[in-house]
Short mmCIF file of C-alpha atoms in Angstrom, two decimals:
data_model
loop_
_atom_site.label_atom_id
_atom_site.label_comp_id
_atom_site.label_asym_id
_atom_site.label_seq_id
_atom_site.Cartn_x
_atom_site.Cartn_y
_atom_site.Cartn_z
CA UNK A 1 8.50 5.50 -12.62
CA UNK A 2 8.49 4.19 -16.15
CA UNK A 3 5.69 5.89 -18.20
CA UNK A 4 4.73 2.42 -19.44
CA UNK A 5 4.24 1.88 -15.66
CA UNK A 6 1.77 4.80 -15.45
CA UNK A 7 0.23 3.72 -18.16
CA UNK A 8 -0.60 0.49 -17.35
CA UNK A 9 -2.03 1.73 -13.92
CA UNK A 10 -4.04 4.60 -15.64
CA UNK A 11 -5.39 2.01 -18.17
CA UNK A 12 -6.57 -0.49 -14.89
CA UNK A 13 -8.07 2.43 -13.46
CA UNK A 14 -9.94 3.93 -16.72
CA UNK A 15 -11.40 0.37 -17.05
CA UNK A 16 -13.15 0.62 -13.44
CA UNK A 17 -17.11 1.17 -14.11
CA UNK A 18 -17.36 3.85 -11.70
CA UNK A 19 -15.05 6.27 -13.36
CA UNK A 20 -15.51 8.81 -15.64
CA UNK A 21 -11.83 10.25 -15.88
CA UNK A 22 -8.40 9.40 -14.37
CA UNK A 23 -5.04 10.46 -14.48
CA UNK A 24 -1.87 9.14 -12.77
CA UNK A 25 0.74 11.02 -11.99
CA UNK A 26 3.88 10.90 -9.91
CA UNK A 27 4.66 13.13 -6.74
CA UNK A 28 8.20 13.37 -5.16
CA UNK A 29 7.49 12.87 -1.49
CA UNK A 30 10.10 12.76 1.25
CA UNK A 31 10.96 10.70 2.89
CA UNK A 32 9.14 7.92 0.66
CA UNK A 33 10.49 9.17 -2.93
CA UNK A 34 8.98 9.31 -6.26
CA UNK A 35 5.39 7.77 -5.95
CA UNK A 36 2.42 7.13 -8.00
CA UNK A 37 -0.83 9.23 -7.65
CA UNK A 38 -4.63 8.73 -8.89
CA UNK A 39 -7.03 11.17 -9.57
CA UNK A 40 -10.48 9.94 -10.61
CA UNK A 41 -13.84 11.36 -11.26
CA UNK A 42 -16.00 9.62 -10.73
CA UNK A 43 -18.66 8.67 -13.29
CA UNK A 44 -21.92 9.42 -10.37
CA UNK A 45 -23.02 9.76 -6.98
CA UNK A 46 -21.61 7.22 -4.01
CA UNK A 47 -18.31 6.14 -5.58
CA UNK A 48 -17.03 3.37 -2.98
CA UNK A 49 -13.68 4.52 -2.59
CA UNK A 50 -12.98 0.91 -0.76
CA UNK A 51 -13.83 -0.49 -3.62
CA UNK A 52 -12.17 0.63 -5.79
CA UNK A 53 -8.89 0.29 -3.56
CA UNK A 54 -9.72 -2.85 -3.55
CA UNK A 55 -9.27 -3.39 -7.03
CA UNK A 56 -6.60 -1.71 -7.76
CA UNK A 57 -4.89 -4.32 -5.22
CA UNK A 58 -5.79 -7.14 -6.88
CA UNK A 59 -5.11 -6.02 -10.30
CA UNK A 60 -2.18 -4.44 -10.14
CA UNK A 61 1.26 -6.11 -8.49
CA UNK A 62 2.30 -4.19 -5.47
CA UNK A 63 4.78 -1.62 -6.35
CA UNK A 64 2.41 0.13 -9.33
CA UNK A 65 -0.25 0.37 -6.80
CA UNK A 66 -0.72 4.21 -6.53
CA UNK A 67 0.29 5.75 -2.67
CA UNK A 68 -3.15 7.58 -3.07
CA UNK A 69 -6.51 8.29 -5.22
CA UNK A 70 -8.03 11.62 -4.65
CA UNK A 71 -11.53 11.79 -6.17
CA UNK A 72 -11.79 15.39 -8.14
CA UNK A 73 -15.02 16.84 -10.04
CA UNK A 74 -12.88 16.73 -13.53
CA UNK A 75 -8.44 16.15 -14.43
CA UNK A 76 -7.76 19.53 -15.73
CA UNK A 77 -5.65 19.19 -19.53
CA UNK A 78 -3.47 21.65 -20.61
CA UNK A 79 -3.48 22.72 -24.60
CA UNK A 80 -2.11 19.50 -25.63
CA UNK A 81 -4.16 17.29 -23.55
CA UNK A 82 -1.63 16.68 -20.52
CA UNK A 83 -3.09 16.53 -17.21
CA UNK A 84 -1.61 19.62 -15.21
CA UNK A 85 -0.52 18.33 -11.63
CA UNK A 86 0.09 21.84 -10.35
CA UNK A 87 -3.90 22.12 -10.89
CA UNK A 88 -4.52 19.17 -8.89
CA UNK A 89 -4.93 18.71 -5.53
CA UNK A 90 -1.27 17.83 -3.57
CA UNK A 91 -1.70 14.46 -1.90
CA UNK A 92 -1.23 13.29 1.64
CA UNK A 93 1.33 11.33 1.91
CA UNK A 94 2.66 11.78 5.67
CA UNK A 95 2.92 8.11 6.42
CA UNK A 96 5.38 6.85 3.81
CA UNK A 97 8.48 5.98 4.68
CA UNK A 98 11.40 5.05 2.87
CA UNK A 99 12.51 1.50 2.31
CA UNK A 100 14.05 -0.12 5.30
CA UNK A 101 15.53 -3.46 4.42
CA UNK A 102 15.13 -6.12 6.69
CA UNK A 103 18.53 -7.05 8.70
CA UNK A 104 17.91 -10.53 10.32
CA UNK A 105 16.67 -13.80 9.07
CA UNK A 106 13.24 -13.01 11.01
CA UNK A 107 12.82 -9.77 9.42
CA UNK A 108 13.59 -11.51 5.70
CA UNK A 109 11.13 -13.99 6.30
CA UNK A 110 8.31 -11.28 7.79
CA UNK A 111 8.89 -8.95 5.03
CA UNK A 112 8.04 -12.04 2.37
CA UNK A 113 5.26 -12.83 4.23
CA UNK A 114 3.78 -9.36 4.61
CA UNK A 115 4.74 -8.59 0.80
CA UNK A 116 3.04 -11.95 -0.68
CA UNK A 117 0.00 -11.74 1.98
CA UNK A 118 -0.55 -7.90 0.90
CA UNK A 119 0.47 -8.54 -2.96
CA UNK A 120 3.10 -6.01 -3.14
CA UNK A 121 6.57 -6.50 -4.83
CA UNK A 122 8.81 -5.68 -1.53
CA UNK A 123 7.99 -4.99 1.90
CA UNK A 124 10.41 -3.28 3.97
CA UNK A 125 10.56 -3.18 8.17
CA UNK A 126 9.09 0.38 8.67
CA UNK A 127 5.79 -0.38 5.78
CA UNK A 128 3.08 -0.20 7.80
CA UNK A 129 0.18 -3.32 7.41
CA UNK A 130 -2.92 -0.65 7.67
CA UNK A 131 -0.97 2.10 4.83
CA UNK A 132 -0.21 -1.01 2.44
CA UNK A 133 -3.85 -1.75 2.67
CA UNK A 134 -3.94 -4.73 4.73
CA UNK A 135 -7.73 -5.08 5.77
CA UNK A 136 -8.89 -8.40 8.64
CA UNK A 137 -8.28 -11.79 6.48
CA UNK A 138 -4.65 -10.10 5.60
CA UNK A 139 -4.09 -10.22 9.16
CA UNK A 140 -5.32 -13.47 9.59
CA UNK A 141 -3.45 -14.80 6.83
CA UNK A 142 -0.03 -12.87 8.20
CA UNK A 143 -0.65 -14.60 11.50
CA UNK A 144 -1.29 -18.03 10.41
CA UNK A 145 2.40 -17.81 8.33
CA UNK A 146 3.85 -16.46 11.02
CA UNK A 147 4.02 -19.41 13.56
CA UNK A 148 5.40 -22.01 11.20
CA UNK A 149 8.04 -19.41 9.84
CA UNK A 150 9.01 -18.01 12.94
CA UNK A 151 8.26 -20.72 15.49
CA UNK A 152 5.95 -18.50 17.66
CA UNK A 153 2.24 -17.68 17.33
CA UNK A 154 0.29 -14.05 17.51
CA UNK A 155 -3.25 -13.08 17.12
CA UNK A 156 -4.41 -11.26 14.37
CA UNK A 157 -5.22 -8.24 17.40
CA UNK A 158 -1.28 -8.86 18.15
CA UNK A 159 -0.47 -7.52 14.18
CA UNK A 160 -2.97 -4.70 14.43
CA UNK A 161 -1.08 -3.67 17.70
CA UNK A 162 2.46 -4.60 16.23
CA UNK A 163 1.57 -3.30 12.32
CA UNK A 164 5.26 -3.22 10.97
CA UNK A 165 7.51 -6.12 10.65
CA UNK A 166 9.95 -3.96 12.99
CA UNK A 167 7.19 -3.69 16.00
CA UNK A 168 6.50 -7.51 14.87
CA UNK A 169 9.89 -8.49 15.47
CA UNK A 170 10.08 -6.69 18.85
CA UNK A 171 6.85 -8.50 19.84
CA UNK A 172 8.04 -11.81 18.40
CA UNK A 173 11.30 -10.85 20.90
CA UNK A 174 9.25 -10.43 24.18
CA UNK A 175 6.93 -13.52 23.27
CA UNK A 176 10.26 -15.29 23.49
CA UNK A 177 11.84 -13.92 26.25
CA UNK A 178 8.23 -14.60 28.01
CA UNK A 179 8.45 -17.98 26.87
CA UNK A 180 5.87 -17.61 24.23
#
């Protein structure tokens, strides 16, 4: 990750009201690879974590939103200044996979969908809707693209029961074969 990158994303978050300090750092986390973290502290009592996720979705474009943001009670610096990560809480990251291109035309088209719906740069088959931050109106939206694109209709409920574009495409199968 460019430093630029991490930059840019600590200078979003240092902007938000709520926070007193932040620091962004990277973590190396297999499966998913090199990945941006937050730490904040926040600025008072009853920071809305939801929020502020929120936010940083609609600020930043997909790929420089970080994987996490752990709240701490202060980013400890070493001599010079430099956050130290090995002070700082290890993340959870348990539910990132790697990228998984898509391999049919379906998949292509549900991986654009999910990627513009959920304002992220690339979607692969395996990203899950919930992990990416996809709340009820992404649903909604997903489903409503998903008819004209595919040529078969599902319920918002159907994408929180099929949340990857590789359980979508197996449901989009059986709707098929069950003659939609």
């Amino acid at each position: 990750m460019a430093v630029t990158a991490i930059q840019d994303v600590r200078d979003v978050l240092a902007a938000y009201p709520e926070l007193a300090d932040v620091a962004v750092l990277t973590h190396v986390q297999e499966p998913a690879g090199e990945v941006l973290v937050a730490y904040v502290v926040p600025s008072g009592p009853g920071l809305d974590l939801a929020a502020l996720h929120k936010y940083v979705r609609k600020t930043l474009p997909g790929g420089a939103v970080p994987a996490a943001i752990i709240t701490v009670d202060s980013i400890p610096l070493d001599a010079g200044g430099t956050p130290q990560p090995q002070a700082l809480p290890a993340p959870d990251l348990r539910g990132l996979l790697p990228y998984r291109s898509p391999e049919t035309p379906r998949q292509e088209a549900l991986c654009t969908i999910f990627a513009e719906v959920l304002s992220r740069t690339r979607c692969g088959v395996d990203d899950d809707f919930f992990i990416m931050g996809g709340e009820s109106i992404d649903a909604m939206l997903i489903a409503s693209r998903v008819g004209p694109e595919v040529g078969l209709e599902i319920s918002m409920n159907e994408l929180f029961d099929a949340p990857t574009v590789a359980e979508l495409d197996e449901l989009l199968d059986r709707l098929s074969t069950n003659g939609g």
